Short mmCIF file of C-alpha atoms in Angstrom, two decimals:
data_model
loop_
_atom_site.label_atom_id
_atom_site.label_comp_id
_atom_site.label_asym_id
_atom_site.label_seq_id
_atom_site.Cartn_x
_atom_site.Cartn_y
_atom_site.Cartn_z
CA MET A 1 91.53 77.11 96.07
CA SER A 2 93.99 77.24 98.67
CA ALA A 3 95.05 81.01 100.13
CA THR A 4 97.86 82.64 101.93
CA VAL A 5 96.64 84.55 105.15
CA LEU A 6 97.90 86.35 107.62
CA TYR A 7 98.22 85.70 110.70
CA MET A 8 98.92 88.30 112.77
CA SER A 9 98.36 89.98 117.19
CA ILE A 10 98.16 93.27 116.92
CA SER A 11 97.37 96.45 118.67
CA LEU A 12 94.63 98.75 117.94
CA ASP A 13 97.26 100.91 117.08
CA GLY A 14 98.35 99.19 115.68
CA PHE A 15 102.02 97.42 116.62
CA ILE A 16 102.70 94.04 116.41
CA ALA A 17 105.82 94.03 119.22
CA GLY A 18 107.16 96.32 122.01
CA PRO A 19 110.00 98.92 121.41
CA ASN A 20 113.70 96.87 122.01
CA GLU A 21 112.87 94.04 120.13
CA ARG A 22 116.20 91.59 119.94
CA VAL A 23 116.55 87.74 119.37
CA ASP A 24 116.20 87.15 123.28
CA ASN A 25 113.34 89.76 123.31
CA GLY A 26 111.20 88.99 120.34
CA LEU A 27 108.09 90.67 121.12
CA GLY A 28 110.13 93.57 122.53
CA ASP A 29 109.24 95.28 125.87
CA GLY A 30 105.77 94.49 127.26
CA GLY A 31 105.19 92.68 123.66
CA GLU A 32 103.95 89.35 125.47
CA ARG A 33 100.46 91.09 126.30
CA LEU A 34 99.46 90.83 122.49
CA HIS A 35 99.62 87.08 122.79
CA GLU A 36 97.29 86.79 125.93
CA TRP A 37 94.75 85.64 124.04
CA LEU A 38 96.36 82.75 122.30
CA THR A 39 96.78 80.59 125.60
CA GLU A 40 94.26 79.03 128.12
CA ALA A 41 96.87 80.67 131.15
CA GLU A 42 96.50 84.25 130.28
CA ALA A 43 99.96 85.14 132.18
CA ASP A 44 101.66 81.77 130.75
CA PRO A 45 103.42 81.82 127.90
CA ALA A 46 104.15 78.58 128.26
CA ALA A 47 100.37 77.33 128.85
CA ALA A 48 98.79 75.24 126.32
CA LEU A 49 96.73 77.41 123.13
CA VAL A 50 93.44 77.74 123.90
CA ARG A 51 90.91 75.86 121.44
CA SER A 52 87.51 76.57 123.12
CA GLY A 53 85.44 79.32 121.64
CA VAL A 54 85.74 82.01 119.55
CA ASN A 55 90.00 82.23 120.16
CA GLY A 56 89.68 78.84 120.13
CA GLN A 57 88.44 78.19 116.86
CA ILE A 58 91.05 81.31 115.28
CA VAL A 59 93.36 79.26 117.02
CA ASP A 60 92.25 75.54 115.45
CA GLU A 61 92.17 77.99 111.56
CA PHE A 62 95.67 78.75 111.54
CA MET A 63 97.32 75.14 113.19
CA SER A 64 95.11 73.31 110.41
CA THR A 65 96.86 75.24 107.44
CA GLY A 66 99.48 72.60 105.39
CA ALA A 67 102.34 74.87 105.10
CA VAL A 68 103.88 77.81 107.06
CA VAL A 69 105.68 81.21 105.71
CA ALA A 70 108.09 83.20 107.54
CA GLY A 71 111.03 85.65 107.67
CA ARG A 72 114.08 84.82 109.73
CA GLY A 73 113.30 87.88 112.27
CA THR A 74 110.30 86.05 113.30
CA VAL A 75 111.58 82.47 112.77
CA GLU A 76 114.88 83.02 115.26
CA PRO A 77 113.60 84.82 118.19
CA ALA A 78 110.68 82.03 118.51
CA GLY A 79 113.86 79.39 118.33
CA TYR A 80 112.91 78.20 114.70
CA TRP A 81 109.42 76.27 117.02
CA GLY A 82 111.35 73.75 117.70
CA GLY A 83 111.64 73.16 114.08
CA ASP A 84 108.11 71.75 113.82
CA HIS A 85 105.51 74.42 113.79
CA HIS A 86 102.29 72.05 114.01
CA ASP A 87 101.82 68.74 112.80
CA GLY A 88 105.17 68.87 110.94
CA VAL A 89 104.13 70.74 107.83
CA PRO A 90 107.25 72.19 105.66
CA ILE A 91 108.14 75.46 106.31
CA PHE A 92 109.11 78.55 104.14
CA ILE A 93 112.18 80.93 105.36
CA LEU A 94 112.94 83.63 103.61
CA THR A 95 116.25 84.56 104.02
CA ARG A 96 118.77 86.85 102.12
CA GLN A 97 121.69 84.56 103.35
CA ASN A 98 123.01 81.61 102.41
CA PRO A 99 121.05 78.81 103.81
CA ALA A 100 124.40 76.62 103.73
CA SER A 101 125.18 78.79 106.50
CA LEU A 102 122.02 78.38 108.31
CA LYS A 103 120.92 76.13 111.15
CA GLN A 104 119.38 73.01 109.22
CA TRP A 105 116.04 71.49 110.06
CA PRO A 106 114.04 68.59 108.40
CA LEU A 107 110.77 70.67 107.66
CA VAL A 108 112.41 73.89 107.26
CA THR A 109 113.36 75.06 103.40
CA TYR A 110 115.12 78.60 103.05
CA LEU A 111 114.35 80.52 100.26
CA ASN A 112 115.30 84.23 99.13
CA ASP A 113 111.99 84.82 96.69
CA ILE A 114 108.89 86.49 98.42
CA SER A 115 107.31 84.61 95.54
CA THR A 116 109.08 81.63 95.37
CA ALA A 117 108.40 81.11 98.54
CA MET A 118 104.50 82.04 98.84
CA SER A 119 103.73 79.51 95.64
CA ARG A 120 105.79 76.56 96.96
CA ALA A 121 104.40 76.58 100.11
CA LYS A 122 100.94 76.92 98.03
CA GLU A 123 101.98 73.67 96.40
CA ALA A 124 103.02 71.95 99.67
CA ALA A 125 99.97 72.77 101.23
CA GLY A 126 97.60 71.25 98.58
CA GLU A 127 93.83 71.83 99.69
CA LYS A 128 95.03 73.67 103.06
CA ASN A 129 95.78 77.29 103.43
CA VAL A 130 99.39 78.35 104.29
CA LEU A 131 99.95 80.24 107.47
CA VAL A 132 101.95 83.56 106.71
CA HIS A 133 103.68 85.31 109.81
CA GLY A 134 105.43 88.23 110.13
CA ALA A 135 105.68 92.15 109.79
CA GLY A 136 108.91 91.87 107.04
CA ILE A 137 106.96 89.50 105.24
CA THR A 138 104.12 90.56 105.04
CA GLN A 139 105.37 93.83 103.80
CA LEU A 140 107.16 91.55 101.14
CA ALA A 141 104.48 90.20 100.18
CA LEU A 142 101.85 93.27 99.80
CA ALA A 143 104.24 94.40 97.71
CA ALA A 144 104.57 91.15 95.40
CA GLY A 145 101.26 90.62 95.17
CA ALA A 146 101.59 86.89 96.77
CA LEU A 147 99.40 87.65 99.92
CA ASP A 148 95.98 86.93 99.44
CA GLU A 149 93.64 87.27 103.32
CA ILE A 150 94.77 88.90 106.18
CA GLU A 151 93.88 87.59 109.79
CA LEU A 152 94.53 90.31 112.43
CA HIS A 153 93.67 89.92 115.90
CA VAL A 154 93.22 93.30 117.19
CA VAL A 155 94.35 93.58 121.01
CA PRO A 156 92.48 96.30 122.87
CA VAL A 157 95.80 97.92 124.17
CA LEU A 158 97.61 100.93 122.99
CA PHE A 159 101.09 100.54 122.45
CA GLY A 160 102.28 104.30 121.45
CA GLN A 161 105.56 102.22 119.89
CA GLY A 162 107.30 99.77 119.00
CA ARG A 163 107.19 97.22 115.90
CA ARG A 164 104.48 98.20 112.92
CA LEU A 165 102.57 95.49 111.11
CA PHE A 166 102.21 97.66 107.91
CA ASP A 167 105.20 99.98 107.96
CA GLY A 168 107.15 100.58 104.89
CA LEU A 169 104.48 99.70 102.32
CA ALA A 170 104.76 101.67 99.31
CA ALA A 171 102.18 104.57 99.17
CA LYS A 172 99.38 103.03 97.22
CA GLN A 173 96.21 102.48 98.26
CA ILE A 174 95.11 98.75 98.18
CA GLU A 175 91.49 97.69 98.26
CA LEU A 176 90.60 95.10 100.83
CA GLU A 177 87.27 92.72 101.28
CA ARG A 178 86.60 91.75 104.88
CA ILE A 179 84.77 88.47 104.77
CA ARG A 180 84.67 87.98 108.60
CA ILE A 181 84.55 89.69 111.54
CA LEU A 182 84.42 87.87 115.34
CA GLU A 183 84.30 89.19 118.70
CA GLY A 184 86.45 86.88 120.41
CA GLU A 185 87.16 86.76 124.48
CA ASN A 186 89.12 88.92 126.40
CA GLY A 187 88.13 91.57 124.19
CA VAL A 188 90.33 90.72 121.36
CA THR A 189 88.61 91.38 118.03
CA HIS A 190 89.20 88.87 114.77
CA MET A 191 89.30 91.07 111.04
CA HIS A 192 89.57 89.33 108.30
CA TYR A 193 90.58 90.56 104.88
CA ARG A 194 91.13 89.54 101.23
CA VAL A 195 93.05 91.23 99.21
CA GLN A 196 91.75 92.85 96.19
CA TYR A 197 95.53 93.94 94.17
CA VAL B 1 80.98 113.94 130.34
CA SER B 2 83.13 111.72 129.00
CA ALA B 3 85.33 112.45 125.73
CA ILE B 4 85.47 110.46 122.85
CA CYS B 5 87.70 110.40 120.24
CA HIS B 6 85.83 109.33 116.58
CA HIS B 7 87.98 108.52 113.69
CA THR B 8 87.64 106.99 110.70
CA ILE B 9 90.78 104.24 110.30
CA SER B 10 92.37 102.67 107.80
CA LEU B 11 93.30 98.98 108.68
CA ASP B 12 97.16 99.80 108.51
CA GLY B 13 95.97 102.97 111.69
CA TYR B 14 96.04 105.75 109.38
CA VAL B 15 93.40 108.72 110.39
CA ALA B 16 94.27 110.20 106.91
CA GLY B 17 96.20 109.44 104.27
CA PRO B 18 99.34 110.83 102.25
CA ASP B 19 98.68 114.56 101.75
CA ASP B 20 95.54 114.39 104.40
CA SER B 21 93.88 112.29 101.39
CA MET B 22 90.33 111.67 102.98
CA ASP B 23 88.88 109.99 99.80
CA TRP B 24 89.29 107.04 100.99
CA ALA B 25 87.37 107.51 104.05
CA PHE B 26 84.07 108.37 102.57
CA ALA B 27 84.23 105.78 99.39
CA HIS B 28 83.39 102.47 102.15
CA GLY B 29 80.17 103.08 102.66
CA ARG B 30 77.51 105.58 104.47
CA PRO B 31 78.36 106.35 108.15
CA THR B 32 77.33 103.97 110.14
CA ALA B 33 74.99 103.81 113.32
CA LEU B 34 77.36 104.02 115.45
CA ALA B 35 78.24 106.89 113.85
CA ASP B 36 74.77 108.44 113.76
CA GLU B 37 74.54 107.32 118.06
CA THR B 38 77.66 109.31 118.81
CA LEU B 39 77.07 112.19 116.63
CA ASN B 40 73.66 112.29 119.45
CA ARG B 41 75.83 111.99 122.46
CA LEU B 42 78.25 115.17 121.23
CA GLY B 43 77.57 118.62 122.90
CA ALA B 44 80.56 120.01 122.09
CA ILE B 45 83.47 119.53 119.75
CA LEU B 46 87.34 120.35 120.60
CA ALA B 47 89.32 119.80 117.23
CA GLY B 48 92.63 120.67 116.66
CA ARG B 49 94.46 123.41 114.22
CA ARG B 50 95.25 121.19 111.64
CA TRP B 51 91.76 119.82 111.42
CA TYR B 52 90.66 123.65 111.26
CA GLU B 53 92.42 124.00 108.53
CA LEU B 54 91.59 121.10 106.45
CA ALA B 55 88.04 121.52 107.04
CA LYS B 56 87.77 125.08 106.16
CA GLU B 57 89.71 124.13 103.05
CA ARG B 58 87.61 120.99 101.68
CA TRP B 59 84.02 121.14 104.05
CA ASN B 60 83.08 124.38 104.71
CA GLY B 61 84.40 124.43 107.78
CA VAL B 62 82.24 123.98 110.65
CA ASP B 63 79.03 122.74 108.04
CA GLY B 64 80.91 119.88 107.02
CA ILE B 65 80.71 117.73 110.70
CA TYR B 66 78.91 115.09 110.09
CA GLY B 67 77.56 115.57 107.27
CA GLY B 68 75.87 118.92 108.24
CA ALA B 69 73.82 116.96 110.91
CA TYR B 70 75.96 118.86 113.87
CA ALA B 71 74.73 122.31 114.99
CA GLY B 72 76.93 122.48 118.32
CA PRO B 73 79.77 124.44 119.67
CA VAL B 74 83.24 123.80 117.95
CA PHE B 75 86.42 124.86 119.91
CA VAL B 76 90.21 124.72 118.29
CA LEU B 77 92.71 123.99 120.42
CA THR B 78 95.81 126.75 118.92
CA HIS B 79 98.95 128.79 119.73
CA SER B 80 97.81 130.77 117.34
CA PRO B 81 94.25 131.66 115.94
CA PRO B 82 93.34 133.05 112.46
CA HIS B 83 92.08 137.11 112.38
CA ASP B 84 90.24 136.53 109.58
CA ASP B 85 86.99 135.50 108.77
CA VAL B 86 85.90 133.24 111.38
CA ASP B 87 82.89 131.67 111.29
CA PRO B 88 80.95 132.16 114.51
CA ARG B 89 80.12 128.85 115.87
CA ILE B 90 84.33 128.43 116.27
CA THR B 91 85.58 129.55 119.34
CA PHE B 92 90.18 129.40 119.70
CA ILE B 93 91.36 128.38 122.67
CA THR B 94 95.62 129.37 122.84
CA ASP B 95 95.58 128.44 126.96
CA GLY B 96 96.70 124.76 126.53
CA ILE B 97 94.41 121.54 126.72
CA GLU B 98 93.45 121.81 130.53
CA GLU B 99 91.31 125.44 129.33
CA ALA B 100 90.02 123.64 126.26
CA VAL B 101 88.87 120.64 128.12
CA ALA B 102 86.92 123.36 130.33
CA ASN B 103 85.36 124.98 127.69
CA ALA B 104 84.27 122.07 126.22
CA GLN B 105 82.94 120.60 128.68
CA PHE B 106 81.07 123.78 129.88
CA ALA B 107 79.39 123.77 126.49
CA ALA B 108 78.61 119.94 126.30
CA GLY B 109 76.48 120.61 129.34
CA GLU B 110 75.29 117.22 130.00
CA LYS B 111 76.18 115.50 127.13
CA ASP B 112 79.69 114.49 125.78
CA VAL B 113 82.21 116.01 123.89
CA GLY B 114 84.10 114.90 120.55
CA ILE B 115 87.28 114.95 120.27
CA PHE B 116 88.66 115.41 116.61
CA GLY B 117 92.40 114.97 115.40
CA ALA B 118 95.22 112.23 115.91
CA SER B 119 97.66 114.50 117.69
CA LEU B 120 95.20 115.74 119.80
CA SER B 121 93.52 112.60 120.56
CA ARG B 122 96.63 111.54 121.82
CA GLN B 123 97.44 114.44 123.70
CA TYR B 124 93.79 113.81 125.80
CA LEU B 125 95.01 110.18 126.20
CA ASN B 126 97.96 111.48 127.48
CA ALA B 127 96.89 113.57 129.77
CA GLY B 128 94.70 111.06 131.22
CA LEU B 129 91.59 113.06 130.02
CA LEU B 130 90.14 110.44 126.86
CA ASP B 131 87.17 107.85 127.93
CA GLU B 132 86.05 106.53 124.54
CA ILE B 133 87.45 105.73 121.11
CA VAL B 134 84.51 105.47 118.46
CA LEU B 135 86.73 104.05 115.14
CA HIS B 136 85.20 103.19 112.32
CA VAL B 137 87.86 100.75 110.40
CA ALA B 138 87.96 101.33 106.29
CA PRO B 139 88.25 97.73 104.02
CA VAL B 140 91.56 99.87 102.79
CA LEU B 141 95.58 99.75 103.44
CA LEU B 142 96.98 103.46 102.49
CA GLY B 143 100.85 102.93 103.33
CA ARG B 144 101.34 106.62 104.43
CA GLY B 145 99.46 108.88 106.18
CA VAL B 146 98.87 110.33 109.98
CA SER B 147 98.54 107.70 112.37
CA LEU B 148 95.51 107.40 115.05
CA PHE B 149 97.43 108.83 118.43
CA GLY B 150 100.57 109.77 116.49
CA ASP B 151 103.40 107.92 116.98
CA GLY B 152 106.09 107.57 119.86
CA SER B 153 104.49 107.96 122.79
CA ASP B 154 105.79 105.30 125.84
CA GLU B 155 102.28 105.67 127.62
CA ARG B 156 100.69 101.85 127.29
CA VAL B 157 97.06 102.60 127.44
CA GLU B 158 94.48 99.79 128.25
CA LEU B 159 90.68 99.18 126.37
CA GLU B 160 87.75 97.37 127.27
CA ARG B 161 85.68 96.68 123.65
CA VAL B 162 82.54 97.83 124.09
CA SER B 163 81.02 96.55 120.73
CA VAL B 164 82.12 95.73 116.97
CA ALA B 165 79.81 95.56 113.95
CA ALA B 166 79.86 95.32 110.54
CA ALA B 167 78.12 98.34 108.51
CA ASP B 168 79.03 98.10 104.57
CA GLY B 169 82.95 98.12 104.53
CA LEU B 170 83.34 99.89 107.43
CA THR B 171 83.59 98.41 111.14
CA ASP B 172 82.67 100.08 113.64
CA LEU B 173 84.73 99.65 116.77
CA ARG B 174 83.91 101.01 120.20
CA PHE B 175 86.31 100.81 123.34
CA ARG B 176 86.76 102.51 126.62
CA VAL B 177 89.51 103.48 128.18
CA VAL B 178 90.49 101.58 130.79
CA LYS B 179 93.56 102.04 132.23
CA GLN B 180 95.85 105.44 131.39
CA ARG B 181 99.16 105.17 133.35
CA GLN B 182 100.88 101.47 133.74
CA GLY B 183 104.40 100.84 135.26
#
């Protein structure tokens, strides 16, 4: 069955972006360090996505999902991925704003409720999984019991400050089941968990 | 002599939960091969005052370290050492981190020094003294607690992954500190 899966690159101390995040500085200061593993030429964010080795396997996995769910905090700095994250799959964006006031893209649907966004995305993805991306949406989806799996790409660096992935969760323990752990290239460790609500 | 910080952490990066709870850490499997290996390398342990208070209260102090398998000296860094009823195996250091390091290193001899406590680990890291990070990642999100290395440091530190292993529910990760200061 199709699952909603969070894919996030994260520092060992739990940050997904550096400090001073803005629309024109989406990953925060130095945040690109966390995404170096994704591309063939490490220093060039515009380079092609890595498609070989363990890291390539992970990229292939999230690039073959059947729908995308993200928050506006994620898609705005990313320029809405030019309207197409991959292969023309539908994109569901969580926002409290009136959709009519936002930029329109053929593949994008704006929704204001996390559970609706997740179920619509699952429906659209059919047999495939749903790619979930972003910190704010993770917090909402966990609270709503709507996130099925978590795949973290743990980058061997300590940021010390920035934006935390798991900030603002309720002070309630959530149990996980580890279903996979892979040693990627460049010291990145891919940890995959199923959420047990 | 290497300085190794050794923690069990939740997937959301806490070394202790709300109210310093540690039940979650013990609920996910027995000590792993990496934990045993690390224990065998340690010739001295340096801990913070908070660790000492918790250990005294919950795990019978020094007897609780590695389930009682550790028999070496323990140094506790504190501004105000207790006056009562102190275990003779514990030495309180009040002269600051350099003095604590020197004492622990001397006591460790040929072996390594274990660093216990999130804030002490961060102090070690910031002082450029930490060599290795050994973690057991528990499959749980706690939502609140004491962060690994604390918060708010602007020191970015590059690491080198040494090993990864699955051990029951825990995931063992070992890193070497590569670069202390950047930019």
